[in-house]
Amino acid sequence: MALNDLANEARQQGFAIDDATEYQLVDNVLALVQDVNGEVKSVAVKTLATLVPFVAPARIQTIIDRLVHFTASKDEGVRDIASLGLKMVVANIAPDSPLASTCCTKLAPEVVKQLADPSSSAELVLDSLDLVSDVLSRFESTVRTLPALQQSVLKAATPLLSHGRAAVRKRTVATLAVLVPSAHSPALLDSLLDSTVLPSLQAAAADDDDRLRTSISLVGALARSAPAQVGPKAAALVPLVLRGADRADDEGKEGVLQCLEAFVLRCPHDAAP
């Protein structure tokens, strides 16, 4: 298959693409992402990821824009393969590469838009959360210099903590746990706690087990991922988390224990009596 040959050639030392060939090549491979043959789709996205280090920034933006567009397709096969393609593009860019900035300033904002779009399907939201987490963790040093990106992720993700699908809530917790350590200042964590976490914990008497479980899970995840930031807030958080143990909810009680364990293991000084 020509695509396999191209991908193999791109891995060879000295591989290069001239300007005239680059445009047509990228467009042709992108078109194959929508091929009816699943194997062709798979090889196409792998080839695109392999080509990323060799094409101009404008063409990388084209690849990103088209793949982001495909992720919103009603065709589940196209959507899934496009999401895989974006993850592979991210994985093929070195954290210290100039392309890291492209991922953070061009790709991430487009994916965040999908998170904030009420019309996005649960499947698209799950894929977008995964991709945002990949960008935040792989390019953490670059993300730290982009407070606007951090705030946009926070703004788009926090409403998803109340999503009707448990899988979305769980994935949102994981994304926020990746976001907070990359923040350029403590203000982001303060905003998350003050506007979302603390009100949920303080309303523990309300009959909303899902909301309380999610908030406790988030506190535990933050204690594990950002102990230096969350530890000093243990005195305010732990008593509220403990209220969850008073509910007639076995799953919630297990979440409380896991959260307390995170504080003891990751923030031992702050969690001490």
PDB file of C-alpha atoms in Angstrom:
ATOM      1  CA  MET A   1       0.000   0.000   0.000  1.00  0.00           C
ATOM      2  CA  ALA A   2       1.309   3.471  -0.960  1.00  0.00           C
ATOM      3  CA  LEU A   3       0.403   4.907   2.450  1.00  0.00           C
ATOM      4  CA  ASN A   4       2.465   2.293   4.254  1.00  0.00           C
ATOM      5  CA  ASP A   5       5.382   2.986   1.931  1.00  0.00           C
ATOM      6  CA  LEU A   6       5.101   6.720   2.618  1.00  0.00           C
ATOM      7  CA  ALA A   7       4.949   6.198   6.392  1.00  0.00           C
ATOM      8  CA  ASN A   8       7.985   3.916   6.287  1.00  0.00           C
ATOM      9  CA  GLU A   9       9.893   6.366   4.103  1.00  0.00           C
ATOM     10  CA  ALA A  10       9.128   9.221   6.514  1.00  0.00           C
ATOM     11  CA  ARG A  11      10.842   7.290   9.296  1.00  0.00           C
ATOM     12  CA  GLN A  12      14.093   7.103   7.336  1.00  0.00           C
ATOM     13  CA  GLN A  13      16.922   9.503   8.064  1.00  0.00           C
ATOM     14  CA  GLY A  14      17.129  12.360   5.585  1.00  0.00           C
ATOM     15  CA  PHE A  15      13.464  12.252   4.592  1.00  0.00           C
ATOM     16  CA  ALA A  16      12.154  15.597   3.308  1.00  0.00           C
ATOM     17  CA  ILE A  17       9.183  16.958   1.367  1.00  0.00           C
ATOM     18  CA  ASP A  18       9.400  19.864  -1.094  1.00  0.00           C
ATOM     19  CA  ASP A  19       6.834  22.651  -0.961  1.00  0.00           C
ATOM     20  CA  ALA A  20       5.107  21.683  -4.190  1.00  0.00           C
ATOM     21  CA  THR A  21       4.550  18.103  -3.053  1.00  0.00           C
ATOM     22  CA  GLU A  22       3.616  18.953   0.545  1.00  0.00           C
ATOM     23  CA  TYR A  23       0.232  20.539  -0.148  1.00  0.00           C
ATOM     24  CA  GLN A  24      -1.081  17.821  -2.430  1.00  0.00           C
ATOM     25  CA  LEU A  25       0.329  15.036  -0.259  1.00  0.00           C
ATOM     26  CA  VAL A  26      -1.300  16.261   2.944  1.00  0.00           C
ATOM     27  CA  ASP A  27      -4.634  16.887   1.229  1.00  0.00           C
ATOM     28  CA  ASN A  28      -4.638  13.432  -0.346  1.00  0.00           C
ATOM     29  CA  VAL A  29      -3.850  11.685   2.947  1.00  0.00           C
ATOM     30  CA  LEU A  30      -6.501  13.728   4.783  1.00  0.00           C
ATOM     31  CA  ALA A  31      -9.078  12.692   2.199  1.00  0.00           C
ATOM     32  CA  LEU A  32      -8.320   9.047   2.959  1.00  0.00           C
ATOM     33  CA  VAL A  33      -9.289   9.556   6.612  1.00  0.00           C
ATOM     34  CA  GLN A  34     -12.890   9.377   5.341  1.00  0.00           C
ATOM     35  CA  ASP A  35     -12.312   6.287   3.207  1.00  0.00           C
ATOM     36  CA  VAL A  36     -14.927   3.543   3.533  1.00  0.00           C
ATOM     37  CA  ASN A  37     -12.211   1.017   4.308  1.00  0.00           C
ATOM     38  CA  GLY A  38     -11.351   0.996   8.021  1.00  0.00           C
ATOM     39  CA  GLU A  39      -7.783  -0.166   7.422  1.00  0.00           C
ATOM     40  CA  VAL A  40      -7.169   2.684   4.992  1.00  0.00           C
ATOM     41  CA  LYS A  41      -8.486   5.191   7.554  1.00  0.00           C
ATOM     42  CA  SER A  42      -6.183   3.785  10.224  1.00  0.00           C
ATOM     43  CA  VAL A  43      -3.082   3.895   8.027  1.00  0.00           C
ATOM     44  CA  ALA A  44      -3.993   7.427   6.868  1.00  0.00           C
ATOM     45  CA  VAL A  45      -4.009   8.898  10.392  1.00  0.00           C
ATOM     46  CA  LYS A  46      -0.790   7.088  11.255  1.00  0.00           C
ATOM     47  CA  THR A  47       0.802   8.543   8.127  1.00  0.00           C
ATOM     48  CA  LEU A  48      -0.397  12.054   9.002  1.00  0.00           C
ATOM     49  CA  ALA A  49       1.163  11.781  12.452  1.00  0.00           C
ATOM     50  CA  THR A  50       4.423  10.612  10.887  1.00  0.00           C
ATOM     51  CA  LEU A  51       4.446  13.543   8.438  1.00  0.00           C
ATOM     52  CA  VAL A  52       3.889  16.257  11.070  1.00  0.00           C
ATOM     53  CA  PRO A  53       7.612  16.911  11.789  1.00  0.00           C
ATOM     54  CA  PHE A  54       8.300  17.390   8.055  1.00  0.00           C
ATOM     55  CA  VAL A  55       5.600  19.819   6.937  1.00  0.00           C
ATOM     56  CA  ALA A  56       5.242  23.576   7.329  1.00  0.00           C
ATOM     57  CA  PRO A  57       3.268  25.059  10.244  1.00  0.00           C
ATOM     58  CA  ALA A  58       0.470  26.084   7.900  1.00  0.00           C
ATOM     59  CA  ARG A  59       0.003  22.486   6.803  1.00  0.00           C
ATOM     60  CA  ILE A  60       0.122  21.261  10.405  1.00  0.00           C
ATOM     61  CA  GLN A  61      -2.708  23.670  11.117  1.00  0.00           C
ATOM     62  CA  THR A  62      -4.596  22.218   8.148  1.00  0.00           C
ATOM     63  CA  ILE A  63      -4.117  18.709   9.535  1.00  0.00           C
ATOM     64  CA  ILE A  64      -5.301  19.802  12.973  1.00  0.00           C
ATOM     65  CA  ASP A  65      -8.315  21.729  11.647  1.00  0.00           C
ATOM     66  CA  ARG A  66      -9.469  18.896   9.403  1.00  0.00           C
ATOM     67  CA  LEU A  67      -9.048  16.222  12.058  1.00  0.00           C
ATOM     68  CA  VAL A  68     -10.884  18.365  14.630  1.00  0.00           C
ATOM     69  CA  HIS A  69     -13.679  18.800  12.074  1.00  0.00           C
ATOM     70  CA  PHE A  70     -13.788  15.037  11.505  1.00  0.00           C
ATOM     71  CA  THR A  71     -14.130  14.387  15.256  1.00  0.00           C
ATOM     72  CA  ALA A  72     -17.583  15.976  15.092  1.00  0.00           C
ATOM     73  CA  SER A  73     -18.668  13.644  12.264  1.00  0.00           C
ATOM     74  CA  LYS A  74     -21.873  11.666  12.664  1.00  0.00           C
ATOM     75  CA  ASP A  75     -19.971   8.708  11.239  1.00  0.00           C
ATOM     76  CA  GLU A  76     -18.660   6.913  14.326  1.00  0.00           C
ATOM     77  CA  GLY A  77     -15.797   5.355  12.368  1.00  0.00           C
ATOM     78  CA  VAL A  78     -14.578   8.707  11.059  1.00  0.00           C
ATOM     79  CA  ARG A  79     -14.971  10.314  14.486  1.00  0.00           C
ATOM     80  CA  ASP A  80     -13.020   7.605  16.262  1.00  0.00           C
ATOM     81  CA  ILE A  81     -10.201   7.517  13.730  1.00  0.00           C
ATOM     82  CA  ALA A  82      -9.922  11.321  13.720  1.00  0.00           C
ATOM     83  CA  SER A  83      -9.649  11.360  17.535  1.00  0.00           C
ATOM     84  CA  LEU A  84      -6.966   8.698  17.309  1.00  0.00           C
ATOM     85  CA  GLY A  85      -5.200  10.765  14.657  1.00  0.00           C
ATOM     86  CA  LEU A  86      -5.109  13.861  16.860  1.00  0.00           C
ATOM     87  CA  LYS A  87      -3.739  11.835  19.768  1.00  0.00           C
ATOM     88  CA  MET A  88      -1.057  10.422  17.482  1.00  0.00           C
ATOM     89  CA  VAL A  89      -0.148  13.897  16.222  1.00  0.00           C
ATOM     90  CA  VAL A  90       0.352  15.013  19.816  1.00  0.00           C
ATOM     91  CA  ALA A  91       2.361  11.885  20.644  1.00  0.00           C
ATOM     92  CA  ASN A  92       4.660  12.469  17.659  1.00  0.00           C
ATOM     93  CA  ILE A  93       5.637  15.983  18.757  1.00  0.00           C
ATOM     94  CA  ALA A  94       8.524  16.287  21.215  1.00  0.00           C
ATOM     95  CA  PRO A  95       7.745  18.379  24.316  1.00  0.00           C
ATOM     96  CA  ASP A  96      10.719  20.665  23.585  1.00  0.00           C
ATOM     97  CA  SER A  97       9.852  21.059  19.904  1.00  0.00           C
ATOM     98  CA  PRO A  98       8.598  24.370  18.476  1.00  0.00           C
ATOM     99  CA  LEU A  99       5.545  22.375  17.398  1.00  0.00           C
ATOM    100  CA  ALA A 100       4.598  22.042  21.059  1.00  0.00           C
ATOM    101  CA  SER A 101       3.477  25.661  20.943  1.00  0.00           C
ATOM    102  CA  THR A 102       1.386  24.894  17.849  1.00  0.00           C
ATOM    103  CA  CYS A 103      -0.415  22.122  19.715  1.00  0.00           C
ATOM    104  CA  CYS A 104      -1.109  24.374  22.676  1.00  0.00           C
ATOM    105  CA  THR A 105      -2.134  27.486  20.752  1.00  0.00           C
ATOM    106  CA  LYS A 106      -3.828  25.943  17.706  1.00  0.00           C
ATOM    107  CA  LEU A 107      -5.041  22.446  18.582  1.00  0.00           C
ATOM    108  CA  ALA A 108      -6.032  22.801  22.234  1.00  0.00           C
ATOM    109  CA  PRO A 109      -8.359  25.826  21.735  1.00  0.00           C
ATOM    110  CA  GLU A 110     -10.261  23.993  18.997  1.00  0.00           C
ATOM    111  CA  VAL A 111     -10.767  20.955  21.224  1.00  0.00           C
ATOM    112  CA  VAL A 112     -11.807  23.155  24.156  1.00  0.00           C
ATOM    113  CA  LYS A 113     -14.522  24.642  21.928  1.00  0.00           C
ATOM    114  CA  GLN A 114     -15.967  21.156  21.567  1.00  0.00           C
ATOM    115  CA  LEU A 115     -16.035  20.768  25.341  1.00  0.00           C
ATOM    116  CA  ALA A 116     -17.934  24.016  25.698  1.00  0.00           C
ATOM    117  CA  ASP A 117     -20.410  23.263  22.904  1.00  0.00           C
ATOM    118  CA  PRO A 118     -23.736  22.043  24.398  1.00  0.00           C
ATOM    119  CA  SER A 119     -24.459  20.172  21.160  1.00  0.00           C
ATOM    120  CA  SER A 120     -21.359  17.961  21.459  1.00  0.00           C
ATOM    121  CA  SER A 121     -22.220  14.304  22.003  1.00  0.00           C
ATOM    122  CA  ALA A 122     -21.033  12.515  25.135  1.00  0.00           C
ATOM    123  CA  GLU A 123     -18.649  10.469  22.985  1.00  0.00           C
ATOM    124  CA  LEU A 124     -17.136  13.604  21.465  1.00  0.00           C
ATOM    125  CA  VAL A 125     -16.782  15.171  24.922  1.00  0.00           C
ATOM    126  CA  LEU A 126     -14.997  12.062  26.223  1.00  0.00           C
ATOM    127  CA  ASP A 127     -12.568  12.063  23.293  1.00  0.00           C
ATOM    128  CA  SER A 128     -11.983  15.809  23.681  1.00  0.00           C
ATOM    129  CA  LEU A 129     -11.252  15.478  27.396  1.00  0.00           C
ATOM    130  CA  ASP A 130      -8.727  12.744  26.630  1.00  0.00           C
ATOM    131  CA  LEU A 131      -7.022  14.906  24.032  1.00  0.00           C
ATOM    132  CA  VAL A 132      -6.909  17.983  26.262  1.00  0.00           C
ATOM    133  CA  SER A 133      -5.352  15.858  29.019  1.00  0.00           C
ATOM    134  CA  ASP A 134      -2.725  14.595  26.560  1.00  0.00           C
ATOM    135  CA  VAL A 135      -1.807  18.148  25.528  1.00  0.00           C
ATOM    136  CA  LEU A 136      -1.686  19.412  29.119  1.00  0.00           C
ATOM    137  CA  SER A 137       0.520  16.582  30.349  1.00  0.00           C
ATOM    138  CA  ARG A 138       2.847  16.267  27.344  1.00  0.00           C
ATOM    139  CA  PHE A 139       3.478  19.993  26.915  1.00  0.00           C
ATOM    140  CA  GLU A 140       3.238  21.060  30.545  1.00  0.00           C
ATOM    141  CA  SER A 141       6.109  23.560  30.360  1.00  0.00           C
ATOM    142  CA  THR A 142       4.469  25.301  27.391  1.00  0.00           C
ATOM    143  CA  VAL A 143       1.005  25.197  28.955  1.00  0.00           C
ATOM    144  CA  ARG A 144       2.394  26.893  32.062  1.00  0.00           C
ATOM    145  CA  THR A 145       3.196  29.978  29.946  1.00  0.00           C
ATOM    146  CA  LEU A 146      -0.359  30.180  28.568  1.00  0.00           C
ATOM    147  CA  PRO A 147      -2.728  31.325  31.334  1.00  0.00           C
ATOM    148  CA  ALA A 148      -5.481  32.034  28.802  1.00  0.00           C
ATOM    149  CA  LEU A 149      -5.453  28.387  27.731  1.00  0.00           C
ATOM    150  CA  GLN A 150      -5.538  27.243  31.346  1.00  0.00           C
ATOM    151  CA  GLN A 151      -8.535  29.436  32.077  1.00  0.00           C
ATOM    152  CA  SER A 152     -10.370  28.290  28.953  1.00  0.00           C
ATOM    153  CA  VAL A 153      -9.915  24.633  29.900  1.00  0.00           C
ATOM    154  CA  LEU A 154     -11.132  25.367  33.438  1.00  0.00           C
ATOM    155  CA  LYS A 155     -14.166  27.268  32.169  1.00  0.00           C
ATOM    156  CA  ALA A 156     -15.132  24.549  29.680  1.00  0.00           C
ATOM    157  CA  ALA A 157     -14.459  21.583  31.957  1.00  0.00           C
ATOM    158  CA  THR A 158     -16.027  22.565  35.276  1.00  0.00           C
ATOM    159  CA  PRO A 159     -19.647  22.419  34.031  1.00  0.00           C
ATOM    160  CA  LEU A 160     -18.965  18.861  32.890  1.00  0.00           C
ATOM    161  CA  LEU A 161     -18.603  17.817  36.527  1.00  0.00           C
ATOM    162  CA  SER A 162     -22.404  17.856  36.543  1.00  0.00           C
ATOM    163  CA  HIS A 163     -22.792  15.955  33.255  1.00  0.00           C
ATOM    164  CA  GLY A 164     -25.455  13.270  33.139  1.00  0.00           C
ATOM    165  CA  ARG A 165     -22.963  10.580  32.115  1.00  0.00           C
ATOM    166  CA  ALA A 166     -20.781   9.209  34.915  1.00  0.00           C
ATOM    167  CA  ALA A 167     -17.976   8.504  32.425  1.00  0.00           C
ATOM    168  CA  VAL A 168     -17.850  12.182  31.450  1.00  0.00           C
ATOM    169  CA  ARG A 169     -17.719  13.298  35.087  1.00  0.00           C
ATOM    170  CA  LYS A 170     -14.902  10.847  35.800  1.00  0.00           C
ATOM    171  CA  ARG A 171     -12.906  11.939  32.744  1.00  0.00           C
ATOM    172  CA  THR A 172     -13.422  15.594  33.688  1.00  0.00           C
ATOM    173  CA  VAL A 173     -11.954  14.924  37.133  1.00  0.00           C
ATOM    174  CA  ALA A 174      -8.891  13.384  35.466  1.00  0.00           C
ATOM    175  CA  THR A 175      -8.485  16.373  33.124  1.00  0.00           C
ATOM    176  CA  LEU A 176      -8.714  18.924  35.948  1.00  0.00           C
ATOM    177  CA  ALA A 177      -6.184  16.902  37.936  1.00  0.00           C
ATOM    178  CA  VAL A 178      -3.766  17.296  35.018  1.00  0.00           C
ATOM    179  CA  LEU A 179      -4.587  20.992  34.556  1.00  0.00           C
ATOM    180  CA  VAL A 180      -3.948  22.243  38.106  1.00  0.00           C
ATOM    181  CA  PRO A 181      -0.243  21.243  38.345  1.00  0.00           C
ATOM    182  CA  SER A 182       0.436  23.071  35.073  1.00  0.00           C
ATOM    183  CA  ALA A 183      -1.163  26.324  36.242  1.00  0.00           C
ATOM    184  CA  HIS A 184       1.035  29.399  36.210  1.00  0.00           C
ATOM    185  CA  SER A 185      -0.335  30.582  39.562  1.00  0.00           C
ATOM    186  CA  PRO A 186      -2.358  29.276  42.545  1.00  0.00           C
ATOM    187  CA  ALA A 187      -5.291  31.405  41.404  1.00  0.00           C
ATOM    188  CA  LEU A 188      -6.569  28.654  39.104  1.00  0.00           C
ATOM    189  CA  LEU A 189      -6.876  26.134  41.928  1.00  0.00           C
ATOM    190  CA  ASP A 190      -8.441  28.791  44.172  1.00  0.00           C
ATOM    191  CA  SER A 191     -11.016  29.528  41.483  1.00  0.00           C
ATOM    192  CA  LEU A 192     -11.846  25.836  41.045  1.00  0.00           C
ATOM    193  CA  LEU A 193     -12.230  25.294  44.776  1.00  0.00           C
ATOM    194  CA  ASP A 194     -14.165  28.468  45.521  1.00  0.00           C
ATOM    195  CA  SER A 195     -16.590  28.306  42.591  1.00  0.00           C
ATOM    196  CA  THR A 196     -17.157  24.573  42.283  1.00  0.00           C
ATOM    197  CA  VAL A 197     -15.662  22.209  44.861  1.00  0.00           C
ATOM    198  CA  LEU A 198     -16.381  23.955  48.146  1.00  0.00           C
ATOM    199  CA  PRO A 199     -20.019  24.821  47.288  1.00  0.00           C
ATOM    200  CA  SER A 200     -20.621  21.168  46.366  1.00  0.00           C
ATOM    201  CA  LEU A 201     -19.056  19.871  49.559  1.00  0.00           C
ATOM    202  CA  GLN A 202     -20.838  22.441  51.705  1.00  0.00           C
ATOM    203  CA  ALA A 203     -24.167  21.387  50.198  1.00  0.00           C
ATOM    204  CA  ALA A 204     -23.614  17.813  51.357  1.00  0.00           C
ATOM    205  CA  ALA A 205     -27.001  17.783  53.012  1.00  0.00           C
ATOM    206  CA  ALA A 206     -28.661  18.154  49.630  1.00  0.00           C
ATOM    207  CA  ASP A 207     -29.980  14.994  48.005  1.00  0.00           C
ATOM    208  CA  ASP A 208     -27.417  14.871  45.183  1.00  0.00           C
ATOM    209  CA  ASP A 209     -25.100  11.920  45.722  1.00  0.00           C
ATOM    210  CA  ASP A 210     -23.555  12.170  42.247  1.00  0.00           C
ATOM    211  CA  ARG A 211     -22.499  15.773  42.770  1.00  0.00           C
ATOM    212  CA  LEU A 212     -20.973  15.034  46.157  1.00  0.00           C
ATOM    213  CA  ARG A 213     -19.176  11.900  44.948  1.00  0.00           C
ATOM    214  CA  THR A 214     -17.721  13.794  42.007  1.00  0.00           C
ATOM    215  CA  SER A 215     -16.477  16.639  44.211  1.00  0.00           C
ATOM    216  CA  ILE A 216     -14.846  14.235  46.676  1.00  0.00           C
ATOM    217  CA  SER A 217     -13.259  12.332  43.804  1.00  0.00           C
ATOM    218  CA  LEU A 218     -11.903  15.610  42.423  1.00  0.00           C
ATOM    219  CA  VAL A 219     -10.415  16.622  45.772  1.00  0.00           C
ATOM    220  CA  GLY A 220      -8.668  13.258  46.024  1.00  0.00           C
ATOM    221  CA  ALA A 221      -7.363  13.503  42.451  1.00  0.00           C
ATOM    222  CA  LEU A 222      -6.026  17.010  43.098  1.00  0.00           C
ATOM    223  CA  ALA A 223      -4.335  15.866  46.310  1.00  0.00           C
ATOM    224  CA  ARG A 224      -2.545  13.183  44.293  1.00  0.00           C
ATOM    225  CA  SER A 225      -1.560  15.355  41.326  1.00  0.00           C
ATOM    226  CA  ALA A 226      -0.835  18.684  43.054  1.00  0.00           C
ATOM    227  CA  PRO A 227      -0.039  17.942  46.726  1.00  0.00           C
ATOM    228  CA  ALA A 228       2.035  21.102  47.190  1.00  0.00           C
ATOM    229  CA  GLN A 229      -0.942  23.245  46.201  1.00  0.00           C
ATOM    230  CA  VAL A 230      -3.756  21.235  47.748  1.00  0.00           C
ATOM    231  CA  GLY A 231      -2.024  20.208  50.983  1.00  0.00           C
ATOM    232  CA  PRO A 232      -2.221  23.649  52.624  1.00  0.00           C
ATOM    233  CA  LYS A 233      -5.979  23.600  52.028  1.00  0.00           C
ATOM    234  CA  ALA A 234      -6.473  20.279  53.852  1.00  0.00           C
ATOM    235  CA  ALA A 235      -7.859  22.001  56.964  1.00  0.00           C
ATOM    236  CA  ALA A 236     -10.728  23.437  54.923  1.00  0.00           C
ATOM    237  CA  LEU A 237     -11.313  20.440  52.666  1.00  0.00           C
ATOM    238  CA  VAL A 238     -10.974  17.353  54.854  1.00  0.00           C
ATOM    239  CA  PRO A 239     -13.816  18.156  57.320  1.00  0.00           C
ATOM    240  CA  LEU A 240     -16.155  18.731  54.378  1.00  0.00           C
ATOM    241  CA  VAL A 241     -15.032  15.504  52.695  1.00  0.00           C
ATOM    242  CA  LEU A 242     -15.739  13.603  55.906  1.00  0.00           C
ATOM    243  CA  ARG A 243     -19.378  14.673  55.739  1.00  0.00           C
ATOM    244  CA  GLY A 244     -19.719  12.334  52.789  1.00  0.00           C
ATOM    245  CA  ALA A 245     -19.184   9.395  55.116  1.00  0.00           C
ATOM    246  CA  ASP A 246     -22.437  10.258  56.885  1.00  0.00           C
ATOM    247  CA  ARG A 247     -24.501   9.557  53.776  1.00  0.00           C
ATOM    248  CA  ALA A 248     -26.237   6.218  53.225  1.00  0.00           C
ATOM    249  CA  ASP A 249     -24.157   5.696  50.126  1.00  0.00           C
ATOM    250  CA  ASP A 250     -21.566   2.917  50.096  1.00  0.00           C
ATOM    251  CA  GLU A 251     -19.941   4.145  46.892  1.00  0.00           C
ATOM    252  CA  GLY A 252     -19.670   7.616  48.359  1.00  0.00           C
ATOM    253  CA  LYS A 253     -18.082   6.287  51.546  1.00  0.00           C
ATOM    254  CA  GLU A 254     -15.495   4.429  49.495  1.00  0.00           C
ATOM    255  CA  GLY A 255     -14.726   7.674  47.682  1.00  0.00           C
ATOM    256  CA  VAL A 256     -14.236   9.435  51.018  1.00  0.00           C
ATOM    257  CA  LEU A 257     -11.722   6.792  52.118  1.00  0.00           C
ATOM    258  CA  GLN A 258      -9.815   7.060  48.833  1.00  0.00           C
ATOM    259  CA  CYS A 259      -9.712  10.845  49.140  1.00  0.00           C
ATOM    260  CA  LEU A 260      -8.441  10.699  52.726  1.00  0.00           C
ATOM    261  CA  GLU A 261      -5.835   8.154  51.682  1.00  0.00           C
ATOM    262  CA  ALA A 262      -4.602  10.575  49.020  1.00  0.00           C
ATOM    263  CA  PHE A 263      -4.150  13.303  51.624  1.00  0.00           C
ATOM    264  CA  VAL A 264      -2.330  10.978  54.026  1.00  0.00           C
ATOM    265  CA  LEU A 265       0.025   9.626  51.363  1.00  0.00           C
ATOM    266  CA  ARG A 266       0.642  12.781  49.312  1.00  0.00           C
ATOM    267  CA  CYS A 267       0.179  15.538  51.922  1.00  0.00           C
ATOM    268  CA  PRO A 268       1.227  13.842  55.194  1.00  0.00           C
ATOM    269  CA  HIS A 269       2.358  17.014  56.938  1.00  0.00           C
ATOM    270  CA  ASP A 270      -0.824  18.933  56.096  1.00  0.00           C
ATOM    271  CA  ALA A 271      -3.101  15.984  56.919  1.00  0.00           C
ATOM    272  CA  ALA A 272      -1.518  15.310  60.301  1.00  0.00           C
ATOM    273  CA  PRO A 273      -3.675  15.993  63.399  1.00  0.00           C
TER     274      PRO A 273
END
